[in-house]
Amino acid sequence: MPAPIRILTAVPICDGHDSAINTINLEFIRHGIEVVYLGYHRYAEDIVRAAIQEDVRAVGISSYNGGHVEFFAEVVRRLKKRGAADIKVFGGGGGTITHDDQRLMQKRGVDKIFFAGTSLTDMTEWVRHRYGKAGKRAAGGSAEMKLARKLTAIEDSYATGKRRKKSAASKAKKSPGTRVIGFTGPGGAGKTTLIDELILRLLHREPKVRIAILSHDPSVVGSGALLGDRATMINSQDDRVFMRSMATRGQAGGLSPATEDCLRLLAQSDFDYVIIETVGTGQEAMPFQTKLVDQTVLVMNPDYGARLQLQKIVMLDLADIVVVNKSDLDRAKTAMSEIERRLEGSGREQKLLSTVAKRHRDRGVDKLCDLLVREPAKKGGRK
Ligand code: B12
């Protein structure tokens, strides 16, 4: 099996027309493509950084509010400047991009523009044909680009069944200054928003901090996946954050077959924090069965049903910290006291916090951040 094609899609700055790209994303993933969706109202630089970190074959831009000739060309120019000219740029914008514009855009390095009336099938076929094989990679590149390519090599070696024998380096322990934090919990609990708020705090607290995020989304029928966490993680689109989105590629339990190797690589790299987020998990999930993870956080929604449900959630026995997010909801107080009683039975010292991650400057998120920051002794002298 060849590894799935990975592309990144986005809508430019000052443009909120996302309905076209949402439709196109779904068609792509139904045909086996993994789409990292960055969202709308995005800067050229955010698109370029994400494309390099995600090591995608191409960037698809959907543009309706004008300025497309300059914007597409700016993305091409910045990719080239960063040594990533092998990442191609294509896109569309029905009633806005003209044929004359297209000619100009192609002169400036844009691969292809699709016009109104093109069928979803034709666009998908074109992408599969044009980007089906990895193009020639430019030699060299930044440390970030090299890391991104190594992650792709690991993922692809699993996808193609050619998983390499673990080298001594891959078995090596993580870097002593790196703290690895695992986040899990059911879908809709607000894990991604909570992590993004934590990243914001870490970036403010530690001016030189470097953070990696390994974020997972489920693969769907036909092996494509919509990797959409970047669209929520606005604060994490920063030069000090290296984010990689992974599809589960058929594995149950919240992570991908390649996760452990990818996590190990990140934990051996020069990051202060590595944050790993599972897909929305079920009651039986125990995703962090690796010594690489230092702390685990279970994020819950107050609406989990009857108290009896809590007895069935395995992670309530295993998590170091349990967070009841969305604690502005009516049921939050009851949830806190029911979960507190449930944790008493685990026989472990666990912390319980309530947060409202969507609220700016939420005190609960501040407290969680305090619990997660490295103690000075563990800093490893990197700064
Ligand atoms: C739907 C729509 C809206 C919706 C958007 C909903 C949403 N969440 O997306 C609403 C009503 C909110 C809206 C608002 C506005 N809109 Co409006 N909108 C449209 C409309 C009618 C359709 C766009 C669309 O989604 N088409 C559906 C897609 C699937 O089809 P398509 O556009 O033909 O695209 C084809 C290809 O281009 C390709 N494609 C498109 N993108 C991509 C990306 C990739 C990667 C690929 C491979 C292919 C591809 O796919 C299709 C294949 O057939 C267009 C008019 C038009 N006919 O284009 C105006 C239009 C884009 N809007 C316009 C304007 C002015 C606005 C507003 C500024 C109005 C206002 N004053 O408030 C706001 C701005 C909103 C914002 N925040 O940016 C203008 C833009 C004019 C310009 N650039 O000069 C247009 C052209 C209408 C017009 N003729 O005046 N809009």
Short mmCIF file of C-alpha atoms and ligand atoms in Angstrom, two decimals:
data_model
loop_
_atom_site.label_atom_id
_atom_site.label_comp_id
_atom_site.label_asym_id
_atom_site.label_seq_id
_atom_site.Cartn_x
_atom_site.Cartn_y
_atom_site.Cartn_z
CA MET A 1 0.00 0.00 0.00
CA PRO A 2 1.42 3.42 -0.89
CA ALA A 3 1.37 6.00 1.90
CA PRO A 4 -1.59 8.41 1.67
CA ILE A 5 -1.07 11.76 -0.07
CA ARG A 6 -0.90 14.57 2.50
CA ILE A 7 -1.94 18.08 1.52
CA LEU A 8 -2.67 21.26 3.45
CA THR A 9 -5.66 23.49 2.74
CA ALA A 10 -6.48 27.01 3.92
CA VAL A 11 -8.35 30.22 3.18
CA PRO A 12 -6.32 33.47 3.04
CA ILE A 13 -6.24 36.38 5.44
CA CYS A 14 -9.40 38.57 5.53
CA ASP A 15 -11.45 35.83 3.90
CA GLY A 16 -14.16 33.86 5.67
CA HIS A 17 -15.48 31.92 2.67
CA ASP A 18 -14.86 28.41 3.99
CA SER A 19 -17.85 26.55 2.65
CA ALA A 20 -16.14 25.66 -0.66
CA ILE A 21 -12.99 24.35 1.01
CA ASN A 22 -15.02 22.37 3.57
CA THR A 23 -16.81 20.59 0.73
CA ILE A 24 -13.58 20.00 -1.18
CA ASN A 25 -11.77 18.71 1.94
CA LEU A 26 -14.49 16.11 2.48
CA GLU A 27 -14.27 14.93 -1.12
CA PHE A 28 -10.47 14.61 -0.85
CA ILE A 29 -10.59 12.58 2.36
CA ARG A 30 -13.26 10.29 0.94
CA HIS A 31 -10.73 9.43 -1.75
CA GLY A 32 -7.89 8.50 0.55
CA ILE A 33 -6.17 11.88 0.86
CA GLU A 34 -5.05 13.17 4.25
CA VAL A 35 -5.96 16.84 4.50
CA VAL A 36 -4.39 19.09 7.13
CA TYR A 37 -6.91 21.94 7.34
CA LEU A 38 -5.54 25.21 8.66
CA GLY A 39 -8.85 27.10 8.60
CA TYR A 40 -9.82 30.49 7.22
CA HIS A 41 -8.36 33.98 7.69
CA ARG A 42 -4.76 32.69 7.55
CA TYR A 43 -1.52 34.53 6.93
CA ALA A 44 0.80 33.38 4.14
CA GLU A 45 3.50 32.74 6.75
CA ASP A 46 1.21 30.51 8.85
CA ILE A 47 0.40 28.49 5.73
CA VAL A 48 4.07 28.10 4.82
CA ARG A 49 5.16 27.14 8.36
CA ALA A 50 2.37 24.58 8.61
CA ALA A 51 3.13 23.13 5.15
CA ILE A 52 6.78 22.61 6.09
CA GLN A 53 6.08 21.14 9.53
CA GLU A 54 3.40 18.84 8.14
CA ASP A 55 5.68 17.95 5.19
CA VAL A 56 2.77 18.01 2.75
CA ARG A 57 3.09 17.52 -0.99
CA ALA A 58 1.00 20.59 -1.82
CA VAL A 59 -0.99 23.51 -0.44
CA GLY A 60 -4.56 24.10 -1.67
CA ILE A 61 -5.84 27.64 -1.20
CA SER A 62 -9.46 28.71 -1.55
CA SER A 63 -9.74 32.44 -2.14
CA TYR A 64 -12.83 34.62 -2.66
CA ASN A 65 -12.20 38.09 -1.29
CA GLY A 66 -9.62 39.29 -3.81
CA GLY A 67 -5.86 39.76 -3.53
CA HIS A 68 -5.37 36.20 -4.78
CA VAL A 69 -2.68 37.03 -7.37
CA GLU A 70 -0.44 38.47 -4.64
CA PHE A 71 -1.43 36.00 -1.92
CA PHE A 72 -0.82 32.79 -3.88
CA ALA A 73 2.48 34.22 -5.22
CA GLU A 74 3.52 35.18 -1.69
CA VAL A 75 3.00 31.60 -0.48
CA VAL A 76 5.06 30.29 -3.42
CA ARG A 77 7.80 32.86 -2.74
CA ARG A 78 8.01 32.06 0.98
CA LEU A 79 8.11 28.31 0.34
CA LYS A 80 10.99 28.84 -2.09
CA LYS A 81 12.81 31.10 0.34
CA ARG A 82 12.61 28.38 3.00
CA GLY A 83 13.98 25.76 0.59
CA ALA A 84 10.58 24.07 0.21
CA ALA A 85 9.91 24.74 -3.48
CA ASP A 86 8.97 21.05 -3.83
CA ILE A 87 5.71 21.85 -1.97
CA LYS A 88 3.34 22.91 -4.75
CA VAL A 89 0.54 25.49 -4.59
CA PHE A 90 -2.88 25.13 -6.21
CA GLY A 91 -6.46 26.23 -5.53
CA GLY A 92 -9.54 28.05 -6.70
CA GLY A 93 -12.12 30.71 -5.97
CA GLY A 94 -15.25 30.43 -8.11
CA GLY A 95 -16.63 33.87 -8.88
CA THR A 96 -13.40 35.74 -8.13
CA ILE A 97 -10.30 34.37 -9.89
CA THR A 98 -10.37 35.11 -13.63
CA HIS A 99 -8.57 33.30 -16.45
CA ASP A 100 -6.23 36.28 -16.87
CA ASP A 101 -5.43 36.12 -13.14
CA GLN A 102 -4.71 32.43 -13.50
CA ARG A 103 -2.17 33.00 -16.26
CA LEU A 104 -0.38 35.55 -14.08
CA MET A 105 -0.50 33.26 -11.06
CA GLN A 106 0.94 30.35 -13.01
CA LYS A 107 3.78 32.57 -14.22
CA ARG A 108 4.50 33.21 -10.55
CA GLY A 109 4.78 29.53 -9.78
CA VAL A 110 1.21 28.43 -8.95
CA ASP A 111 0.54 24.91 -10.17
CA LYS A 112 -3.15 25.06 -11.06
CA ILE A 113 -6.35 27.07 -10.54
CA PHE A 114 -9.78 25.43 -10.66
CA PHE A 115 -12.75 27.43 -11.93
CA ALA A 116 -16.50 27.38 -11.24
CA GLY A 117 -18.15 24.31 -12.67
CA THR A 118 -15.24 21.90 -12.21
CA SER A 119 -16.58 18.71 -10.64
CA LEU A 120 -15.30 17.48 -7.29
CA THR A 121 -14.32 14.23 -8.98
CA ASP A 122 -12.15 16.02 -11.56
CA MET A 123 -10.37 17.99 -8.83
CA THR A 124 -9.76 14.89 -6.72
CA GLU A 125 -8.46 12.93 -9.71
CA TRP A 126 -6.12 15.78 -10.62
CA VAL A 127 -4.72 15.93 -7.07
CA ARG A 128 -4.25 12.17 -6.93
CA HIS A 129 -2.52 12.14 -10.28
CA ARG A 130 -0.38 15.27 -9.80
CA TYR A 131 0.66 14.69 -6.19
CA GLY A 132 0.41 10.92 -6.03
CA LYS A 133 4.16 10.47 -6.05
CA ALA A 134 6.56 12.42 -3.89
CA GLY A 135 8.45 14.90 -6.06
CA LYS A 136 12.21 15.42 -6.03
CA ARG A 137 13.19 16.86 -2.66
CA ALA A 138 15.66 19.69 -2.50
CA ALA A 139 18.74 18.67 -0.53
CA GLY A 140 19.55 20.36 2.76
CA GLY A 141 16.89 22.47 4.40
CA SER A 142 16.35 23.74 7.92
CA ALA A 143 16.41 21.57 11.04
CA GLU A 144 12.62 21.90 11.14
CA MET A 145 12.29 20.61 7.59
CA LYS A 146 14.62 17.69 8.30
CA LEU A 147 12.60 16.76 11.37
CA ALA A 148 9.36 16.97 9.38
CA ARG A 149 10.79 14.68 6.69
CA LYS A 150 12.00 12.16 9.24
CA LEU A 151 8.49 12.02 10.71
CA THR A 152 7.10 11.39 7.23
CA ALA A 153 9.64 8.61 6.69
CA ILE A 154 8.52 6.94 9.94
CA GLU A 155 4.81 7.26 9.08
CA ASP A 156 5.38 6.01 5.53
CA SER A 157 7.45 3.05 6.68
CA TYR A 158 4.44 1.86 8.69
CA ALA A 159 1.94 2.65 5.93
CA THR A 160 3.90 0.72 3.31
CA GLY A 161 4.69 -2.18 5.64
CA LYS A 162 8.42 -1.45 5.35
CA ARG A 163 8.84 -0.46 8.95
CA ARG A 164 12.53 -0.15 9.63
CA LYS A 165 14.13 -2.19 12.33
CA LYS A 166 14.51 0.02 15.35
CA SER A 167 17.95 1.57 15.30
CA ALA A 168 19.94 2.19 18.45
CA ALA A 169 19.06 5.87 18.13
CA SER A 170 15.36 5.15 17.96
CA LYS A 171 15.61 3.14 21.17
CA ALA A 172 17.49 5.92 22.91
CA LYS A 173 15.81 7.65 25.80
CA LYS A 174 14.31 11.10 25.52
CA SER A 175 16.32 14.22 26.03
CA PRO A 176 16.60 14.94 29.79
CA GLY A 177 15.24 18.49 29.51
CA THR A 178 12.12 17.46 27.64
CA ARG A 179 8.78 16.98 29.35
CA VAL A 180 6.26 14.84 27.49
CA ILE A 181 2.59 15.39 28.35
CA GLY A 182 -0.22 13.21 27.03
CA PHE A 183 -3.78 14.53 26.64
CA THR A 184 -6.71 12.26 26.10
CA GLY A 185 -10.47 12.18 26.63
CA PRO A 186 -13.75 11.79 24.78
CA GLY A 187 -14.51 13.70 21.58
CA GLY A 188 -16.01 17.13 22.19
CA ALA A 189 -14.46 17.64 25.64
CA GLY A 190 -12.35 20.54 24.34
CA LYS A 191 -8.88 18.95 24.40
CA THR A 192 -7.60 20.90 21.41
CA THR A 193 -8.79 24.28 22.71
CA LEU A 194 -7.36 23.49 26.14
CA ILE A 195 -3.96 22.56 24.70
CA ASP A 196 -3.92 25.72 22.58
CA GLU A 197 -4.59 27.83 25.68
CA LEU A 198 -1.76 26.05 27.49
CA ILE A 199 0.59 26.71 24.58
CA LEU A 200 -0.31 30.40 24.78
CA ARG A 201 0.63 30.44 28.46
CA LEU A 202 3.86 28.52 27.94
CA LEU A 203 4.91 30.87 25.13
CA HIS A 204 4.31 33.85 27.43
CA ARG A 205 5.98 32.35 30.49
CA GLU A 206 9.15 31.08 28.85
CA PRO A 207 10.48 33.42 26.15
CA LYS A 208 12.78 30.78 24.62
CA VAL A 209 10.54 27.78 25.06
CA ARG A 210 10.25 25.30 22.17
CA ILE A 211 7.22 23.07 22.04
CA ALA A 212 6.24 20.16 19.84
CA ILE A 213 2.66 18.97 19.41
CA LEU A 214 1.73 15.57 18.03
CA SER A 215 -1.94 15.73 17.32
CA HIS A 216 -4.16 12.86 16.17
CA ASP A 217 -7.38 12.66 14.19
CA PRO A 218 -9.20 9.55 13.03
CA SER A 219 -8.80 8.12 9.54
CA VAL A 220 -12.10 7.55 7.78
CA VAL A 221 -13.42 5.22 5.12
CA GLY A 222 -10.96 4.94 2.23
CA SER A 223 -8.04 5.76 4.54
CA GLY A 224 -8.16 9.57 4.16
CA ALA A 225 -8.41 11.85 7.16
CA LEU A 226 -9.36 15.39 8.01
CA LEU A 227 -6.56 16.62 10.26
CA GLY A 228 -8.30 19.71 11.54
CA ASP A 229 -6.69 20.55 14.89
CA ARG A 230 -4.65 23.41 13.42
CA ALA A 231 -7.89 25.21 12.59
CA THR A 232 -8.64 25.38 16.35
CA MET A 233 -5.06 25.89 17.55
CA ILE A 234 -4.64 29.53 16.63
CA ASN A 235 -2.04 30.32 19.33
CA SER A 236 0.05 27.33 18.35
CA GLN A 237 0.79 28.74 14.88
CA ASP A 238 4.07 30.19 16.12
CA ASP A 239 7.73 29.79 15.17
CA ARG A 240 8.49 28.32 18.61
CA VAL A 241 5.91 25.57 18.12
CA PHE A 242 6.43 22.55 15.88
CA MET A 243 3.10 20.90 15.24
CA ARG A 244 2.49 17.65 13.42
CA SER A 245 -0.95 16.21 12.65
CA MET A 246 -1.25 12.44 12.37
CA ALA A 247 -4.06 10.21 11.16
CA THR A 248 -4.76 7.02 13.09
CA ARG A 249 -4.50 5.01 9.82
CA GLY A 250 -6.69 2.16 10.97
CA GLN A 251 -5.46 1.74 14.54
CA ALA A 252 -8.01 1.85 17.38
CA GLY A 253 -7.33 3.38 20.79
CA GLY A 254 -6.56 6.99 19.96
CA LEU A 255 -3.09 6.92 18.36
CA SER A 256 -1.45 5.77 15.11
CA PRO A 257 0.82 2.75 14.51
CA ALA A 258 3.71 5.20 13.99
CA THR A 259 3.01 7.35 17.07
CA GLU A 260 5.53 5.84 19.45
CA ASP A 261 8.44 6.18 16.99
CA CYS A 262 7.41 9.71 16.05
CA LEU A 263 7.03 10.65 19.71
CA ARG A 264 10.45 9.22 20.48
CA LEU A 265 12.01 11.26 17.68
CA LEU A 266 10.39 14.46 18.99
CA ALA A 267 11.36 13.65 22.57
CA GLN A 268 14.98 13.22 21.47
CA SER A 269 14.93 16.54 19.63
CA ASP A 270 15.53 19.92 21.15
CA PHE A 271 12.06 20.63 22.61
CA ASP A 272 11.23 21.70 26.15
CA TYR A 273 7.74 20.22 25.94
CA VAL A 274 6.25 17.59 23.71
CA ILE A 275 2.47 17.50 23.88
CA ILE A 276 0.61 14.56 22.46
CA GLU A 277 -3.13 14.62 21.87
CA THR A 278 -5.16 11.51 21.12
CA VAL A 279 -8.33 11.39 19.05
CA GLY A 280 -11.57 11.38 21.06
CA THR A 281 -11.35 8.12 22.99
CA GLY A 282 -13.80 5.61 24.48
CA GLN A 283 -14.15 4.15 27.96
CA GLU A 284 -11.59 1.38 27.54
CA ALA A 285 -8.81 3.49 26.02
CA MET A 286 -5.36 3.50 27.68
CA PRO A 287 -3.40 5.31 25.00
CA PHE A 288 -0.20 6.17 26.87
CA GLN A 289 1.40 2.80 27.51
CA THR A 290 4.87 4.18 26.95
CA LYS A 291 7.51 5.33 29.37
CA LEU A 292 8.11 8.33 27.13
CA VAL A 293 5.09 10.16 28.60
CA ASP A 294 5.82 11.97 31.89
CA GLN A 295 2.32 13.17 32.73
CA THR A 296 -1.12 12.28 31.50
CA VAL A 297 -4.16 14.53 31.44
CA LEU A 298 -7.71 13.24 31.00
CA VAL A 299 -10.06 15.95 29.73
CA MET A 300 -13.73 15.28 30.46
CA ASN A 301 -16.98 16.93 29.47
CA PRO A 302 -19.40 17.40 32.44
CA ASP A 303 -22.12 15.70 30.39
CA TYR A 304 -20.86 12.11 30.65
CA GLY A 305 -24.25 10.66 31.65
CA ALA A 306 -25.07 8.84 34.90
CA ARG A 307 -22.51 8.50 37.72
CA LEU A 308 -22.21 4.79 36.94
CA GLN A 309 -20.52 5.73 33.64
CA LEU A 310 -17.51 6.94 35.59
CA GLN A 311 -16.79 3.44 36.87
CA LYS A 312 -16.19 2.33 33.30
CA ILE A 313 -13.65 4.97 32.27
CA VAL A 314 -10.26 3.30 32.59
CA MET A 315 -8.26 6.52 32.27
CA LEU A 316 -9.82 7.80 35.50
CA ASP A 317 -7.56 5.29 37.27
CA LEU A 318 -4.49 6.13 35.21
CA ALA A 319 -4.46 9.88 34.57
CA ASP A 320 -2.23 12.11 36.69
CA ILE A 321 -4.56 15.05 36.20
CA VAL A 322 -8.28 14.98 35.45
CA VAL A 323 -9.77 18.14 33.98
CA VAL A 324 -13.49 18.85 33.81
CA ASN A 325 -13.60 21.30 30.93
CA LYS A 326 -16.69 23.30 29.90
CA SER A 327 -17.30 23.84 33.61
CA ASP A 328 -19.59 26.75 32.78
CA LEU A 329 -22.22 24.13 31.89
CA ASP A 330 -25.01 23.49 34.41
CA ARG A 331 -23.91 19.99 35.31
CA ALA A 332 -20.29 20.91 36.06
CA LYS A 333 -20.62 21.14 39.87
CA THR A 334 -22.24 17.73 40.10
CA ALA A 335 -19.62 16.33 37.73
CA MET A 336 -16.78 17.65 39.88
CA SER A 337 -18.11 16.06 43.04
CA GLU A 338 -18.94 12.74 41.34
CA ILE A 339 -15.49 12.55 39.72
CA GLU A 340 -13.82 13.52 43.01
CA ARG A 341 -15.48 10.56 44.70
CA ARG A 342 -14.57 8.28 41.81
CA LEU A 343 -10.90 9.31 42.05
CA GLU A 344 -10.85 8.52 45.78
CA GLY A 345 -11.24 4.88 44.79
CA SER A 346 -8.23 4.83 42.46
CA GLY A 347 -5.68 4.62 45.27
CA ARG A 348 -3.42 7.15 43.53
CA GLU A 349 -2.68 10.77 44.12
CA GLN A 350 -4.44 12.53 41.26
CA LYS A 351 -5.31 16.16 40.70
CA LEU A 352 -8.78 17.30 39.71
CA LEU A 353 -9.34 20.68 38.05
CA SER A 354 -12.19 22.50 36.37
CA THR A 355 -11.62 24.73 33.34
CA VAL A 356 -13.43 26.73 30.69
CA ALA A 357 -10.81 26.56 27.94
CA LYS A 358 -12.78 28.70 25.49
CA ARG A 359 -12.69 31.62 27.97
CA HIS A 360 -9.71 33.96 27.77
CA ARG A 361 -7.45 33.99 30.84
CA ASP A 362 -9.39 31.18 32.53
CA ARG A 363 -8.05 30.59 36.06
CA GLY A 364 -8.54 26.84 35.76
CA VAL A 365 -6.26 26.71 32.71
CA ASP A 366 -3.69 28.81 34.62
CA LYS A 367 -3.75 26.20 37.41
CA LEU A 368 -3.34 23.38 34.94
CA CYS A 369 -0.37 25.17 33.40
CA ASP A 370 1.21 25.50 36.89
CA LEU A 371 0.88 21.74 37.36
CA LEU A 372 2.48 20.97 34.02
CA VAL A 373 5.44 23.33 33.82
CA ARG A 374 8.82 21.78 34.38
CA GLU A 375 10.40 22.10 37.76
CA PRO A 376 13.65 24.12 37.53
CA ALA A 377 15.74 21.02 38.35
CA LYS A 378 14.42 19.27 35.27
CA LYS A 379 15.20 22.07 32.86
CA GLY A 380 18.29 20.28 31.62
CA GLY A 381 20.18 23.54 31.27
CA ARG A 382 19.01 24.14 27.74
CA LYS A 383 18.36 27.86 28.11
C1 B12 B 1 -21.40 31.42 -0.44
C2 B12 B 1 -20.89 32.85 -0.51
C3 B12 B 1 -20.84 33.58 0.66
C4 B12 B 1 -21.22 33.01 2.00
C5 B12 B 1 -19.96 32.29 2.55
C6 B12 B 1 -20.27 31.11 3.42
C7 B12 B 1 -19.01 30.40 3.77
N1 B12 B 1 -18.90 30.09 5.05
O1 B12 B 1 -18.19 30.13 2.93
C8 B12 B 1 -21.55 34.30 2.79
C9 B12 B 1 -23.00 34.63 2.56
C10 B12 B 1 -21.30 34.26 4.29
C11 B12 B 1 -20.70 35.31 2.05
C12 B12 B 1 -20.23 36.46 2.62
C13 B12 B 1 -19.51 37.40 1.92
N2 B12 B 1 -19.28 37.42 0.62
CO1 B12 B 1 -19.58 35.92 -0.49
N3 B12 B 1 -20.03 34.62 -1.85
C14 B12 B 1 -20.51 33.43 -1.75
C15 B12 B 1 -20.70 32.83 -3.16
C16 B12 B 1 -22.18 32.98 -3.51
C17 B12 B 1 -20.32 31.37 -3.40
C18 B12 B 1 -18.92 30.94 -2.98
C19 B12 B 1 -18.87 29.45 -2.82
O2 B12 B 1 -18.76 28.92 -1.69
N4 B12 B 1 -18.99 28.67 -3.92
C20 B12 B 1 -19.05 27.21 -3.88
C21 B12 B 1 -17.78 26.57 -4.52
C22 B12 B 1 -17.74 25.08 -4.22
O3 B12 B 1 -17.88 26.72 -5.91
P1 B12 B 1 -17.00 27.75 -6.70
O4 B12 B 1 -16.88 28.99 -5.94
O5 B12 B 1 -17.52 27.83 -8.07
O6 B12 B 1 -15.54 27.07 -6.72
C23 B12 B 1 -15.10 26.18 -7.73
C24 B12 B 1 -13.62 26.29 -7.93
O7 B12 B 1 -13.16 27.62 -7.79
C25 B12 B 1 -13.05 25.36 -6.91
N5 B12 B 1 -12.39 25.84 -5.72
C26 B12 B 1 -12.72 26.82 -4.87
N6 B12 B 1 -11.84 26.85 -3.86
C27 B12 B 1 -10.97 25.85 -4.05
C28 B12 B 1 -9.88 25.41 -3.32
C29 B12 B 1 -9.15 24.31 -3.74
C30 B12 B 1 -8.01 23.82 -2.93
C31 B12 B 1 -9.51 23.66 -4.94
C32 B12 B 1 -8.76 22.48 -5.39
C33 B12 B 1 -10.58 24.10 -5.68
C34 B12 B 1 -11.31 25.19 -5.23
O8 B12 B 1 -14.12 24.55 -6.44
C35 B12 B 1 -15.30 24.78 -7.21
C36 B12 B 1 -15.37 23.76 -8.27
O9 B12 B 1 -16.53 23.81 -9.00
C37 B12 B 1 -19.81 33.78 -4.02
C38 B12 B 1 -20.31 34.05 -5.44
C39 B12 B 1 -19.83 33.02 -6.41
N7 B12 B 1 -20.71 32.58 -7.23
O10 B12 B 1 -18.68 32.62 -6.38
C40 B12 B 1 -19.84 35.08 -3.20
C41 B12 B 1 -18.65 36.00 -3.24
C42 B12 B 1 -17.36 35.23 -3.18
N8 B12 B 1 -18.80 36.83 -1.96
C43 B12 B 1 -18.49 38.02 -2.14
C44 B12 B 1 -18.53 38.98 -1.11
C45 B12 B 1 -18.24 40.42 -1.50
C46 B12 B 1 -18.86 38.64 0.21
C47 B12 B 1 -18.88 39.58 1.42
C48 B12 B 1 -17.71 40.53 1.51
C49 B12 B 1 -20.24 40.31 1.38
C50 B12 B 1 -20.40 41.36 2.44
N9 B12 B 1 -20.32 42.62 2.03
O11 B12 B 1 -20.57 41.03 3.60
C51 B12 B 1 -18.93 38.59 2.59
C52 B12 B 1 -17.51 38.28 3.11
C53 B12 B 1 -17.53 37.15 4.12
C54 B12 B 1 -16.16 36.89 4.69
N10 B12 B 1 -16.09 36.81 6.02
O12 B12 B 1 -15.18 36.78 4.02
C55 B12 B 1 -18.02 38.34 -3.55
C56 B12 B 1 -16.51 38.54 -3.66
C57 B12 B 1 -16.24 39.68 -4.64
C58 B12 B 1 -14.80 39.94 -4.92
N11 B12 B 1 -13.85 39.21 -4.43
O13 B12 B 1 -14.53 40.88 -5.62
C59 B12 B 1 -18.61 37.12 -4.35
C60 B12 B 1 -17.79 36.72 -5.59
C61 B12 B 1 -20.05 37.53 -4.76
C62 B12 B 1 -20.09 38.66 -5.76
N12 B12 B 1 -20.20 38.36 -7.04
O14 B12 B 1 -20.02 39.81 -5.41
N13 B12 B 1 -20.45 34.88 0.79
#
